PDB file of C-alpha atoms in Angstrom:
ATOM      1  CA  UNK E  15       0.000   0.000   0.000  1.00  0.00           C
ATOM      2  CA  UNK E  16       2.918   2.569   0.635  1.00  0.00           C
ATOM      3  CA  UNK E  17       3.991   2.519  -2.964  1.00  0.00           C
ATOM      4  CA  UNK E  18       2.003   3.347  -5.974  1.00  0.00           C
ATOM      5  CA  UNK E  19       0.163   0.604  -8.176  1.00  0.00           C
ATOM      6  CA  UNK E  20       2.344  -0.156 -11.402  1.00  0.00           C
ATOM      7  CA  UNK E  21      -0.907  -0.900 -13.325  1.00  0.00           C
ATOM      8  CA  UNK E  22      -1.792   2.829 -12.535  1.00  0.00           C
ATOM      9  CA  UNK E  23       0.056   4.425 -15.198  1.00  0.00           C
ATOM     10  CA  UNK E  24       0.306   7.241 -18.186  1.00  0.00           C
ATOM     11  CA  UNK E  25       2.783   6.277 -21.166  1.00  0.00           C
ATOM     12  CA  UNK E  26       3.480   9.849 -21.698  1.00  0.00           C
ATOM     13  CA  UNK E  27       6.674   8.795 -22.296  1.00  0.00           C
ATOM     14  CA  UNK E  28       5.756   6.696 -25.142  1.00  0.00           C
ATOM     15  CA  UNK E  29       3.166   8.927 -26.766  1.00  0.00           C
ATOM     16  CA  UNK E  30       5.846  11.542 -26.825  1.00  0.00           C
ATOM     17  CA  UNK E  31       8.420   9.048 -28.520  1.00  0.00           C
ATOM     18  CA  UNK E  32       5.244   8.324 -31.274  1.00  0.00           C
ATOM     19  CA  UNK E  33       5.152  11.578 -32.383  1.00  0.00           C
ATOM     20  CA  UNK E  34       8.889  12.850 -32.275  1.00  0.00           C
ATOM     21  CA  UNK E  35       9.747   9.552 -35.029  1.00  0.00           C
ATOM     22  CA  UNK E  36       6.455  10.772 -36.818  1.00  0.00           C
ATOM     23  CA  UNK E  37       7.606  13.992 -37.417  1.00  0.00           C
ATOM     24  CA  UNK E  38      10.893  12.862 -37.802  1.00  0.00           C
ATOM     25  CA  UNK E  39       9.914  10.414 -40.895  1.00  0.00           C
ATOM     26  CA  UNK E  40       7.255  13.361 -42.042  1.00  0.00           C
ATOM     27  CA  UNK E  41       8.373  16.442 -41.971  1.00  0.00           C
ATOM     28  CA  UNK E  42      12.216  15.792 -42.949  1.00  0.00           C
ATOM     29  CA  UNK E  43      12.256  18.152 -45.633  1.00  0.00           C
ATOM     30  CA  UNK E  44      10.394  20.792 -43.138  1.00  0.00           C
ATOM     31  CA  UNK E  45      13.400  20.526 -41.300  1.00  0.00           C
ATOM     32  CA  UNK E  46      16.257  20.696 -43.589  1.00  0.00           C
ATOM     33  CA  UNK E  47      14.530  24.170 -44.680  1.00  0.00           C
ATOM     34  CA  UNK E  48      14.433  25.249 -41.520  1.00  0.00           C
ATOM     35  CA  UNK E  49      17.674  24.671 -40.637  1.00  0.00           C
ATOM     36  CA  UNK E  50      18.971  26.260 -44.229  1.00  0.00           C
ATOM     37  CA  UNK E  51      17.612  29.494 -43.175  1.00  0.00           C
ATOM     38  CA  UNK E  52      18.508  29.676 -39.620  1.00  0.00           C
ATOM     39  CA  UNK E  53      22.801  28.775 -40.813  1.00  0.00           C
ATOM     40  CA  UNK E  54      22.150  31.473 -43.356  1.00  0.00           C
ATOM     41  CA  UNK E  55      21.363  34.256 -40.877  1.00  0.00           C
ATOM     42  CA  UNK E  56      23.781  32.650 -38.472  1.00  0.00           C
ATOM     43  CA  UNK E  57      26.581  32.609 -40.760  1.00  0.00           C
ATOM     44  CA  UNK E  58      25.651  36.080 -41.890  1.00  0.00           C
ATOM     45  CA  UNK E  59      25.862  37.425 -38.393  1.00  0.00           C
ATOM     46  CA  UNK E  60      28.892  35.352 -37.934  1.00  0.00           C
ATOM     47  CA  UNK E  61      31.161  37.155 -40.953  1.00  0.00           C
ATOM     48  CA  UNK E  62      29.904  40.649 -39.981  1.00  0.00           C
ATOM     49  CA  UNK E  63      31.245  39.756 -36.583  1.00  0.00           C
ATOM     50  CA  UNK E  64      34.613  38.005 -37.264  1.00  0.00           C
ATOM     51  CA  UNK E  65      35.501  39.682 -40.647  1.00  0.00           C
ATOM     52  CA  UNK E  66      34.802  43.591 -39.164  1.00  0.00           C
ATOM     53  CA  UNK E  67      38.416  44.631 -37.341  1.00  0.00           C
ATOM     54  CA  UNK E  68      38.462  44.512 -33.839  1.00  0.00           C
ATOM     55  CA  UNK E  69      38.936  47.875 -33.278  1.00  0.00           C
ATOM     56  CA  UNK E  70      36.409  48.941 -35.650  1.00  0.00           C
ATOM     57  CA  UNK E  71      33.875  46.989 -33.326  1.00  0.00           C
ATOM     58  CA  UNK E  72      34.967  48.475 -30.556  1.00  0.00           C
ATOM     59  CA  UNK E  73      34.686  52.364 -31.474  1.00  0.00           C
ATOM     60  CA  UNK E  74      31.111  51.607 -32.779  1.00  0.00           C
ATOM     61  CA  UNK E  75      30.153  50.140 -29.904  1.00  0.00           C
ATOM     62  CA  UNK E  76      31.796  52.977 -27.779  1.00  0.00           C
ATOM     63  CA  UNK E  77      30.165  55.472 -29.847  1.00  0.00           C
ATOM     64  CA  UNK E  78      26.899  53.745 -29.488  1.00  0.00           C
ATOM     65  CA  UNK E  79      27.255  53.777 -25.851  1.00  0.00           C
ATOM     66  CA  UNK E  80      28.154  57.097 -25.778  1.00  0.00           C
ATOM     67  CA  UNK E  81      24.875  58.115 -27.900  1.00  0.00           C
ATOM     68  CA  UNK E  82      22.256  56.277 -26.192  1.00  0.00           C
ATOM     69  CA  UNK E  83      23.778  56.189 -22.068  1.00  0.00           C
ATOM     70  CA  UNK E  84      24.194  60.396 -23.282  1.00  0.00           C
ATOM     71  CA  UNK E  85      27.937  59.806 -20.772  1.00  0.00           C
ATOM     72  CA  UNK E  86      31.451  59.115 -23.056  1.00  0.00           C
ATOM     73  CA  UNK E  87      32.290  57.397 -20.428  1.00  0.00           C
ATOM     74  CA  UNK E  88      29.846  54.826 -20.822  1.00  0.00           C
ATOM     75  CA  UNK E  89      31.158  54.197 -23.944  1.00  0.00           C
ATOM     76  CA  UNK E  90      34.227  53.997 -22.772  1.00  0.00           C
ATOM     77  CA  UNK E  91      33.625  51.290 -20.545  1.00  0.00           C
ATOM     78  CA  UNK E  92      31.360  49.299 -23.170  1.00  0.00           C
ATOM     79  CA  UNK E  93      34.956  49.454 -24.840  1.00  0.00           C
ATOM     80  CA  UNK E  94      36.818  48.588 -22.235  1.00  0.00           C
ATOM     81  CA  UNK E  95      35.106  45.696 -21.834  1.00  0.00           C
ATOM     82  CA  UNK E  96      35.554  44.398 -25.483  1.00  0.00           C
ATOM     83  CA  UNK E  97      39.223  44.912 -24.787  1.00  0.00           C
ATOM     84  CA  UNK E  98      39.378  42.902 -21.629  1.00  0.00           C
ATOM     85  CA  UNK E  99      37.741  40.225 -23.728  1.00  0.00           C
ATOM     86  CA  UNK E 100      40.224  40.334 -26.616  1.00  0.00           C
ATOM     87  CA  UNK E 101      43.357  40.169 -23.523  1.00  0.00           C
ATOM     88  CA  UNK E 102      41.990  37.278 -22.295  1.00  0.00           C
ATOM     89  CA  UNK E 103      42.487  35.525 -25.849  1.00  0.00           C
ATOM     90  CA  UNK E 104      38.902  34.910 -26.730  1.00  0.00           C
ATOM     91  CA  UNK E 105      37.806  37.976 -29.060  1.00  0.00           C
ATOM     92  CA  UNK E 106      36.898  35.307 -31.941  1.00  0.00           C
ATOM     93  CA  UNK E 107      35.252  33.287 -29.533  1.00  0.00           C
ATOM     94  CA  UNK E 108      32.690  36.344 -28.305  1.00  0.00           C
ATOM     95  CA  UNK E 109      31.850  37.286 -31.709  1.00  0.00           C
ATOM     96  CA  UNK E 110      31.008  33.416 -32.280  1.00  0.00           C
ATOM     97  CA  UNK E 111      28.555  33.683 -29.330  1.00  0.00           C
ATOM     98  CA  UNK E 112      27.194  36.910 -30.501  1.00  0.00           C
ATOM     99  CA  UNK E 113      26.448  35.558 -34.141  1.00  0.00           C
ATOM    100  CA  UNK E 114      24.101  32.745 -32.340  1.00  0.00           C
ATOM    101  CA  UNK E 115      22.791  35.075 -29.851  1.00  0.00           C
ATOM    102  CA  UNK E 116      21.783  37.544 -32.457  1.00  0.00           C
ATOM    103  CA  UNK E 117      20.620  34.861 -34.840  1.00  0.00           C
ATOM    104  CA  UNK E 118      18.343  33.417 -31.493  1.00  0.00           C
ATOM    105  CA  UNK E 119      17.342  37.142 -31.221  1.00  0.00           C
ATOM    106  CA  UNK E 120      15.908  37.728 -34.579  1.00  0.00           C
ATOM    107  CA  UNK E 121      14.451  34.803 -34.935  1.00  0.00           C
ATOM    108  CA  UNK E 122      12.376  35.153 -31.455  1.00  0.00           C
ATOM    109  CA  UNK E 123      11.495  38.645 -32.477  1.00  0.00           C
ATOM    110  CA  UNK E 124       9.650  37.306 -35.501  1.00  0.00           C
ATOM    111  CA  UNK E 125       8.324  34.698 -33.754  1.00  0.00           C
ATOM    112  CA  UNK E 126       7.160  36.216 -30.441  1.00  0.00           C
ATOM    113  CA  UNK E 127       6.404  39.580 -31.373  1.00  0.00           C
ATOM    114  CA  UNK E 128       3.097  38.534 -34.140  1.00  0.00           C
ATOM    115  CA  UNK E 129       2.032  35.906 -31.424  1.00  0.00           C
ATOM    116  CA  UNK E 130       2.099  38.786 -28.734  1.00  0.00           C
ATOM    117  CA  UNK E 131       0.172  40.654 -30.872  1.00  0.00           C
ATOM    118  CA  UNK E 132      -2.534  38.188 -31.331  1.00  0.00           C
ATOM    119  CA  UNK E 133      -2.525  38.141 -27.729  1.00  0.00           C
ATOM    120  CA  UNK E 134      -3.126  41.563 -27.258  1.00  0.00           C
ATOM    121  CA  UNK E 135      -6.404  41.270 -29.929  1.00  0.00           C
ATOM    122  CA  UNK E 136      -7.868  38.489 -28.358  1.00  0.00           C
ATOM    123  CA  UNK E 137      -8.577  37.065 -24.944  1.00  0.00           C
ATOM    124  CA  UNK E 138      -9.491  34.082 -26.221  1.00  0.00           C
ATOM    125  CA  UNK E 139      -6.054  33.658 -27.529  1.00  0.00           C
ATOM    126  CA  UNK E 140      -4.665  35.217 -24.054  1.00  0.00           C
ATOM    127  CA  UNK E 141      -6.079  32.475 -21.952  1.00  0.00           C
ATOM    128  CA  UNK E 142      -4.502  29.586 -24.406  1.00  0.00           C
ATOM    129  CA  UNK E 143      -0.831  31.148 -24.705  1.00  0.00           C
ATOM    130  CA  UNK E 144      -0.391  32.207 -21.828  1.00  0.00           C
ATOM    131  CA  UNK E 145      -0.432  28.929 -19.628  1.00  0.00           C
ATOM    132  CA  UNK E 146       1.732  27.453 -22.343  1.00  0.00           C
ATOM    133  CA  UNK E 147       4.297  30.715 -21.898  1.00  0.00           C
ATOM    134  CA  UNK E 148       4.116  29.604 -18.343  1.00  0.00           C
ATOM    135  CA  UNK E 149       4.937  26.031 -19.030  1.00  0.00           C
ATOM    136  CA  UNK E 150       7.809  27.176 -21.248  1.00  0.00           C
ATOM    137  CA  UNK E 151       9.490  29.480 -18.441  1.00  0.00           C
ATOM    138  CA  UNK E 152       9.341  26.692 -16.211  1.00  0.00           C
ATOM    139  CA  UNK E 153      10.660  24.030 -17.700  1.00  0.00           C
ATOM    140  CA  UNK E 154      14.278  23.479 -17.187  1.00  0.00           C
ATOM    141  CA  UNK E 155      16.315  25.196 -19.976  1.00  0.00           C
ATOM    142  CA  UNK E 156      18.076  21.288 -20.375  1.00  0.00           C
ATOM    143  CA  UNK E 157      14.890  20.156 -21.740  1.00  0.00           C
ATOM    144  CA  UNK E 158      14.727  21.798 -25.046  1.00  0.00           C
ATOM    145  CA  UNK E 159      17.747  20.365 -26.156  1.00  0.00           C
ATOM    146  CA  UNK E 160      15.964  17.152 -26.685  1.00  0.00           C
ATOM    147  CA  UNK E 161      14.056  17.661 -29.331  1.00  0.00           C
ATOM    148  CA  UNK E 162      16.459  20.284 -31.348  1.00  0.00           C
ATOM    149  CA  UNK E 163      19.131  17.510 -31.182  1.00  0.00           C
ATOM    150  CA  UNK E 164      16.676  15.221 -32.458  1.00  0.00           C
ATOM    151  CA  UNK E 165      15.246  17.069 -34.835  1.00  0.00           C
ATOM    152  CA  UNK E 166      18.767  19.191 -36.008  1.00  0.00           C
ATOM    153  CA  UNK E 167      21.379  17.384 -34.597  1.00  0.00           C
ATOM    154  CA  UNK E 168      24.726  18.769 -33.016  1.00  0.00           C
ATOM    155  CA  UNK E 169      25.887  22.322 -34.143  1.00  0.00           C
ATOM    156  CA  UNK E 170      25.146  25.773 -33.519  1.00  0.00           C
ATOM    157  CA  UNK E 171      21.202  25.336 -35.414  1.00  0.00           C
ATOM    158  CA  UNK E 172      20.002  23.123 -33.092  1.00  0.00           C
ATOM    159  CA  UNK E 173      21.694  25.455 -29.889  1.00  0.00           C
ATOM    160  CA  UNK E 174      19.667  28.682 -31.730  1.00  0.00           C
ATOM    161  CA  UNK E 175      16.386  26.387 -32.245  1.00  0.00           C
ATOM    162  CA  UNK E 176      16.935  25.414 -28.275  1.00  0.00           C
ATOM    163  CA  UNK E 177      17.204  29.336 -27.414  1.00  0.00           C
ATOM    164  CA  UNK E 178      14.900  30.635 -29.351  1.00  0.00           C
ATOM    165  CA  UNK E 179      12.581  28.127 -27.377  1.00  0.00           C
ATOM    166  CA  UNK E 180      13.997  29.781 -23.968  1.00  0.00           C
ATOM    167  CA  UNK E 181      14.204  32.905 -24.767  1.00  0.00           C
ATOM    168  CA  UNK E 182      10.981  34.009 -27.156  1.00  0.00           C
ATOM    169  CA  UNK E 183       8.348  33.955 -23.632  1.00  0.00           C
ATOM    170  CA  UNK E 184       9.236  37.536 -22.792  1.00  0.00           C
ATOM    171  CA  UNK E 185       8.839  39.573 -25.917  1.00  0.00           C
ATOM    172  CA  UNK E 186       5.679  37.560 -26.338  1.00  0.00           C
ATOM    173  CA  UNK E 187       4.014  38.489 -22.628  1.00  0.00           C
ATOM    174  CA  UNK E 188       5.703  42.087 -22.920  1.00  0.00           C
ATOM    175  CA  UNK E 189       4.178  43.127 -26.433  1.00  0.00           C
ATOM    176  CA  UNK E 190       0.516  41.621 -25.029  1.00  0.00           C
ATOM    177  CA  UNK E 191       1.196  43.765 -22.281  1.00  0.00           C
ATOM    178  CA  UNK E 192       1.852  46.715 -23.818  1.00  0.00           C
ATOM    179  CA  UNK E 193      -0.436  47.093 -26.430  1.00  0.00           C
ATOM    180  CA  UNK E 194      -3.239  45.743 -23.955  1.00  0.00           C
ATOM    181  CA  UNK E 195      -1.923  49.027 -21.789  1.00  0.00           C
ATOM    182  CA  UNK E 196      -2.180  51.573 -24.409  1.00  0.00           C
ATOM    183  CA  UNK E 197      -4.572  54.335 -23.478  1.00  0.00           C
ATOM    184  CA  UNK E 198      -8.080  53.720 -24.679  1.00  0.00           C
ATOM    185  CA  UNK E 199      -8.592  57.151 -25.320  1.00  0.00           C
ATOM    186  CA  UNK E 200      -5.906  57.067 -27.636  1.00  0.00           C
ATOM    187  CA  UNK E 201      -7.162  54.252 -29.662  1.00  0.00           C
ATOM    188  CA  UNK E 202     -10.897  55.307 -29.409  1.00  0.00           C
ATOM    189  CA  UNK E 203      -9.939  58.783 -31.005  1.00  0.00           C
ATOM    190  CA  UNK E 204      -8.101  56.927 -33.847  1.00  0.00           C
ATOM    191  CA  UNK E 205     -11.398  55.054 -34.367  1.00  0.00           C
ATOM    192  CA  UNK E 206     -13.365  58.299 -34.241  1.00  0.00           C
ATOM    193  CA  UNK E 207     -11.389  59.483 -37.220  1.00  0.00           C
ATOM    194  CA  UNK E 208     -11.857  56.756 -39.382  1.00  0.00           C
ATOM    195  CA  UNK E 209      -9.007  54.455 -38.755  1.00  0.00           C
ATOM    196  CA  UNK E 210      -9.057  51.101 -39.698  1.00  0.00           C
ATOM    197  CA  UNK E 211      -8.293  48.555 -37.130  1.00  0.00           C
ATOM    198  CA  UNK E 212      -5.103  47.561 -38.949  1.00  0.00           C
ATOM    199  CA  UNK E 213      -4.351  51.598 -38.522  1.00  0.00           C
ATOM    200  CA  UNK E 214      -5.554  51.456 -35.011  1.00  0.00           C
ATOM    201  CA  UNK E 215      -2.277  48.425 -34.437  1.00  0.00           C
ATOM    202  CA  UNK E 216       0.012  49.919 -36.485  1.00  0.00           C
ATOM    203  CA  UNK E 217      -0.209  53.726 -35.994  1.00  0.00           C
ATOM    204  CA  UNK E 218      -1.338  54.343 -32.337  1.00  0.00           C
ATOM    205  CA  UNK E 219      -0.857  51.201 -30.227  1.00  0.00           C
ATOM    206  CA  UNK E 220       2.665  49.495 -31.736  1.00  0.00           C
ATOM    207  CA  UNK E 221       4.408  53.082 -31.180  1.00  0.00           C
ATOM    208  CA  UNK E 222       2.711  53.180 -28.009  1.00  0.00           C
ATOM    209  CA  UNK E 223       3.528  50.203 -26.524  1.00  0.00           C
ATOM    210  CA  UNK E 224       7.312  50.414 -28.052  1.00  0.00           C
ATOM    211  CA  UNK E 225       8.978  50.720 -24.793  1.00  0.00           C
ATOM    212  CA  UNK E 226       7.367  47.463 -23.015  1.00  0.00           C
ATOM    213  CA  UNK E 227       8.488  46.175 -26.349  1.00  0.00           C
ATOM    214  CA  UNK E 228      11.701  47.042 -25.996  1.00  0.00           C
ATOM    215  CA  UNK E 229      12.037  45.569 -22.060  1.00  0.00           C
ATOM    216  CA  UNK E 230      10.653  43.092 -24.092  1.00  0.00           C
ATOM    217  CA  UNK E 231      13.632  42.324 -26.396  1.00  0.00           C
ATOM    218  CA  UNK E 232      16.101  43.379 -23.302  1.00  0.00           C
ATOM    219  CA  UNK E 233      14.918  40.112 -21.357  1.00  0.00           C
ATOM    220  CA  UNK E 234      14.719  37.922 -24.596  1.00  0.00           C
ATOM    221  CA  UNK E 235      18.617  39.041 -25.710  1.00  0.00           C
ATOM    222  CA  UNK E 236      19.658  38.041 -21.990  1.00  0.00           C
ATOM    223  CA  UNK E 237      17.749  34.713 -21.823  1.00  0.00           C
ATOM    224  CA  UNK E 238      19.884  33.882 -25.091  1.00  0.00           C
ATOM    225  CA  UNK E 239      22.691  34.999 -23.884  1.00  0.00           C
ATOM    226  CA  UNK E 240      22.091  32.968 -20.822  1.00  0.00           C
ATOM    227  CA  UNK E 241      21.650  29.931 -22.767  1.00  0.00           C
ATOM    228  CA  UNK E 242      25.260  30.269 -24.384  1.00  0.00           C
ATOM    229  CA  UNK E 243      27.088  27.207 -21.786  1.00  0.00           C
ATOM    230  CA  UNK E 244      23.504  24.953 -22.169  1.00  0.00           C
ATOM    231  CA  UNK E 245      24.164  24.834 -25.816  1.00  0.00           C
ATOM    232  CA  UNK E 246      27.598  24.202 -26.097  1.00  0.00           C
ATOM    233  CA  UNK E 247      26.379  21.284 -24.941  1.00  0.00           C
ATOM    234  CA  UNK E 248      25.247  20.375 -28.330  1.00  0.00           C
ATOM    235  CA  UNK E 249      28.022  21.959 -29.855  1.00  0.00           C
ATOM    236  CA  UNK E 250      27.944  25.231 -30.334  1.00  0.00           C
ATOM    237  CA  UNK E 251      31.082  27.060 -30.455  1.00  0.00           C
ATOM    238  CA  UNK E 252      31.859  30.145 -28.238  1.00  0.00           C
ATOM    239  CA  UNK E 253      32.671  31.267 -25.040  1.00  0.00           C
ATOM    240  CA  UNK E 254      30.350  28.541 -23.702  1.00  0.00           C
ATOM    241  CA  UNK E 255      32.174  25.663 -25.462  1.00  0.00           C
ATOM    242  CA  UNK E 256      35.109  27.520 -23.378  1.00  0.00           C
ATOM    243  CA  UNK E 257      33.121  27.411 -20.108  1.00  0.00           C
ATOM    244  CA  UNK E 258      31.838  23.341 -20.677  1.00  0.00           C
ATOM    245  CA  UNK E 259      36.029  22.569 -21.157  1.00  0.00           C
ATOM    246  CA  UNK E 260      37.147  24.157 -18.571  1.00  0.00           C
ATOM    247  CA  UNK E 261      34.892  22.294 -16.357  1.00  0.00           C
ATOM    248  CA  UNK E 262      35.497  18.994 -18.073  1.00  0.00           C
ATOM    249  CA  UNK E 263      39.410  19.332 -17.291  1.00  0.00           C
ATOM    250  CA  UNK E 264      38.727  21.315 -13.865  1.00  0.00           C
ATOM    251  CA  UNK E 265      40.618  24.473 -15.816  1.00  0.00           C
ATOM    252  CA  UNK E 266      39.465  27.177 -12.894  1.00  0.00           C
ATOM    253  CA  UNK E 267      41.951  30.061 -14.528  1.00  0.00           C
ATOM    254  CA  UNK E 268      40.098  29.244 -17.966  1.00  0.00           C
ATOM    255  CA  UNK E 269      36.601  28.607 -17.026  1.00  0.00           C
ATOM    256  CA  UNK E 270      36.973  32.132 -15.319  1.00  0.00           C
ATOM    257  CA  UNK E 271      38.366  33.755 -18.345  1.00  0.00           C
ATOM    258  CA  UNK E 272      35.240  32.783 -20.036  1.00  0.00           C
ATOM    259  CA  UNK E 273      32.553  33.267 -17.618  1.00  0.00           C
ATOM    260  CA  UNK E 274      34.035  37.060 -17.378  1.00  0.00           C
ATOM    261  CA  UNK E 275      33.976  37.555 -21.199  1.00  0.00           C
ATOM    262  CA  UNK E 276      30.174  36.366 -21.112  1.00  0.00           C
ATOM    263  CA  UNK E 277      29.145  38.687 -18.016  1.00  0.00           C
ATOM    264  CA  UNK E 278      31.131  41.542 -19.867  1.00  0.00           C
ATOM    265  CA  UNK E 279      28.883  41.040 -23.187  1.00  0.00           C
ATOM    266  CA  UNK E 280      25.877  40.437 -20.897  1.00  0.00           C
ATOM    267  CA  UNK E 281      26.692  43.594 -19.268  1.00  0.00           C
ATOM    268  CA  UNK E 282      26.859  45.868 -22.496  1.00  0.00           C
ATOM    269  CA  UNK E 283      23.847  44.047 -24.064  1.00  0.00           C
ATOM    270  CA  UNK E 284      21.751  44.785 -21.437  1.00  0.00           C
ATOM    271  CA  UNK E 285      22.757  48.256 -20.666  1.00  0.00           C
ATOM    272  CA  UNK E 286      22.770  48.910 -24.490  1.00  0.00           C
ATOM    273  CA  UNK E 287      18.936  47.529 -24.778  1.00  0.00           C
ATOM    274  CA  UNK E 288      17.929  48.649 -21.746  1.00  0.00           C
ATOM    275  CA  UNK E 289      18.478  52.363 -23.351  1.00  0.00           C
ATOM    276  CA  UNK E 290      16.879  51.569 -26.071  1.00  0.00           C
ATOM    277  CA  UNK E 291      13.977  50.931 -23.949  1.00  0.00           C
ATOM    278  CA  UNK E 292      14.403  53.894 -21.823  1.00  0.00           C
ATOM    279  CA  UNK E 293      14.756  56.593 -24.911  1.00  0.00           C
ATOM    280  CA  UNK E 294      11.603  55.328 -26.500  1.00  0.00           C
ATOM    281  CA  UNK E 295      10.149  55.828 -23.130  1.00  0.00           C
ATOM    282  CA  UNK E 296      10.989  59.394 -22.520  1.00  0.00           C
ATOM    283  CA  UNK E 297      10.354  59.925 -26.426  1.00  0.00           C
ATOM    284  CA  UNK E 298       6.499  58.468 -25.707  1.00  0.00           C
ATOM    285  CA  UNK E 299       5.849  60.439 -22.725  1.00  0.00           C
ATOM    286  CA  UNK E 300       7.136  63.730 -24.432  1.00  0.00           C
ATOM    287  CA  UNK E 301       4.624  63.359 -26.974  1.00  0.00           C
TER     288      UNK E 301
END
């Protein structure tokens, strides 16, 4: 009586296994298409990154800095940090994990930001995404790796099919929220004019809700980034291929080189996007 009846059971297991070697003998061709296009975009992030001079990457990105953060000396220490990274003897290595993060990035954006919209125009739609969005942010980052290695195999498509997974829940909940947070007043006076719904999206509530967008993005590029040492697991090349060996041969001075070199890109990321997100703020609230 203290354990549970064996001939009380589910075979999740096996209805899962079904329909993974269904789609697998099915929708072959689906794949191979789908992983065409992802390389393409990866590999076209990944020549910008490592065929641009390293110094020329640098003074845009302490320009940038210096731009958006309004201080040179934020700029300055965006560049700094690049620096540091190229010292420690793993520039190539950072603009390898950029190419997939920015490849994860894009791809999530197209995929999360119509779905948030649909959202946004329909609580019907609400109520069935969002408990999956839930599911998806609770289920431990390992998981997704299943599938995209059976699906895609090892490499860097199945590691950006894996993140893109991880990563694509908050663009999706922060573009519902926003739009669903635009001021009715707003939209009803469109309406009043004549504006088509389509207008309506496009013209009042998309600028509108551009700055929970943005957070949006800011939270989607750091979840990718954060899934960098997860999918060198399946192996993709970069600084978390760097982090995996290092623990393999117990390598503490080199596992710490490369967890540094991914804080210091997680650090200008998110200070880059987050003003992003903060101009467009100040730019909606001044109109």
């Amino acid at each position: 009586m203290i354990e549970f009846p064996e001939v009380i059971s589910i075979p999740l297991a096996d209805w899962i296994d079904a329909i993974m070697n269904w789609l697998l003998t099915n929708m072959e061709q689906i794949f191979d298409i789908i992983r065409f296009i992802i390389l393409q975009v990866m590999l076209a992030f990944e020549n910008l990154f490592t065929l641009v001079p390293w110094f020329v990457i640098i003074i845009l990105v302490f320009l940038t800095g210096w731009k958006f953060l309004g201080k040179w000396y934020d700029g300055f220490a965006f560049a700094l940090m690049l620096f540091l990274i190229g010292t420690f003897g793993y520039w190539e290595l950072a603009m390898l994990t950029l190419s997939i993060v920015f490849a994860a990035v894009i791809f999530s954006l197209l995929i999360g930001l119509p779905i948030g919209i649909v959202m946004a125009r329909s609580d019907r739609a609400e109520s069935i995404i969002k408990p999956i969005l839930d599911g998806m942010q609770t289920m431990p980052s390992f998981v997704y790796l299943i599938p995209a290695l059976m699906f895609f195999g090892l490499g860097k498509v199945p590691a950006i099919i894996a993140t893109i997974i991880y990563a694509v829940p908050p663009v999706i909940r922060l573009t519902n929220v926003g739009i669903r947070t635009v001021d009715k007043e707003a939209v009803e006076a469109a309406l009043a004019f004549g504006a088509t719904p389509r207008m309506v999206l496009f013209d009042v509530q998309l600028p509108l809700a551009k700055p929970s967008i943005m957070v949006g993005v800011n939270q989607t590029t750091m979840m990718a980034l954060a899934m960098v040492v997860i999918g060198s697991m399946i192996g993709a090349k970069g600084l978390g291929m760097e982090v995996l060996l290092s623990i393999n041969r117990i390598d503490v001075g080199r596992g710490f080189e490369a967890g540094i070199s991914i804080v210091l890109l997680a650090i200008i990321i998110d200070r880059l996007t987050h003003s992003f997100a903060k101009n467009d703020y100040t730019n909606s609230t001044e109109k």
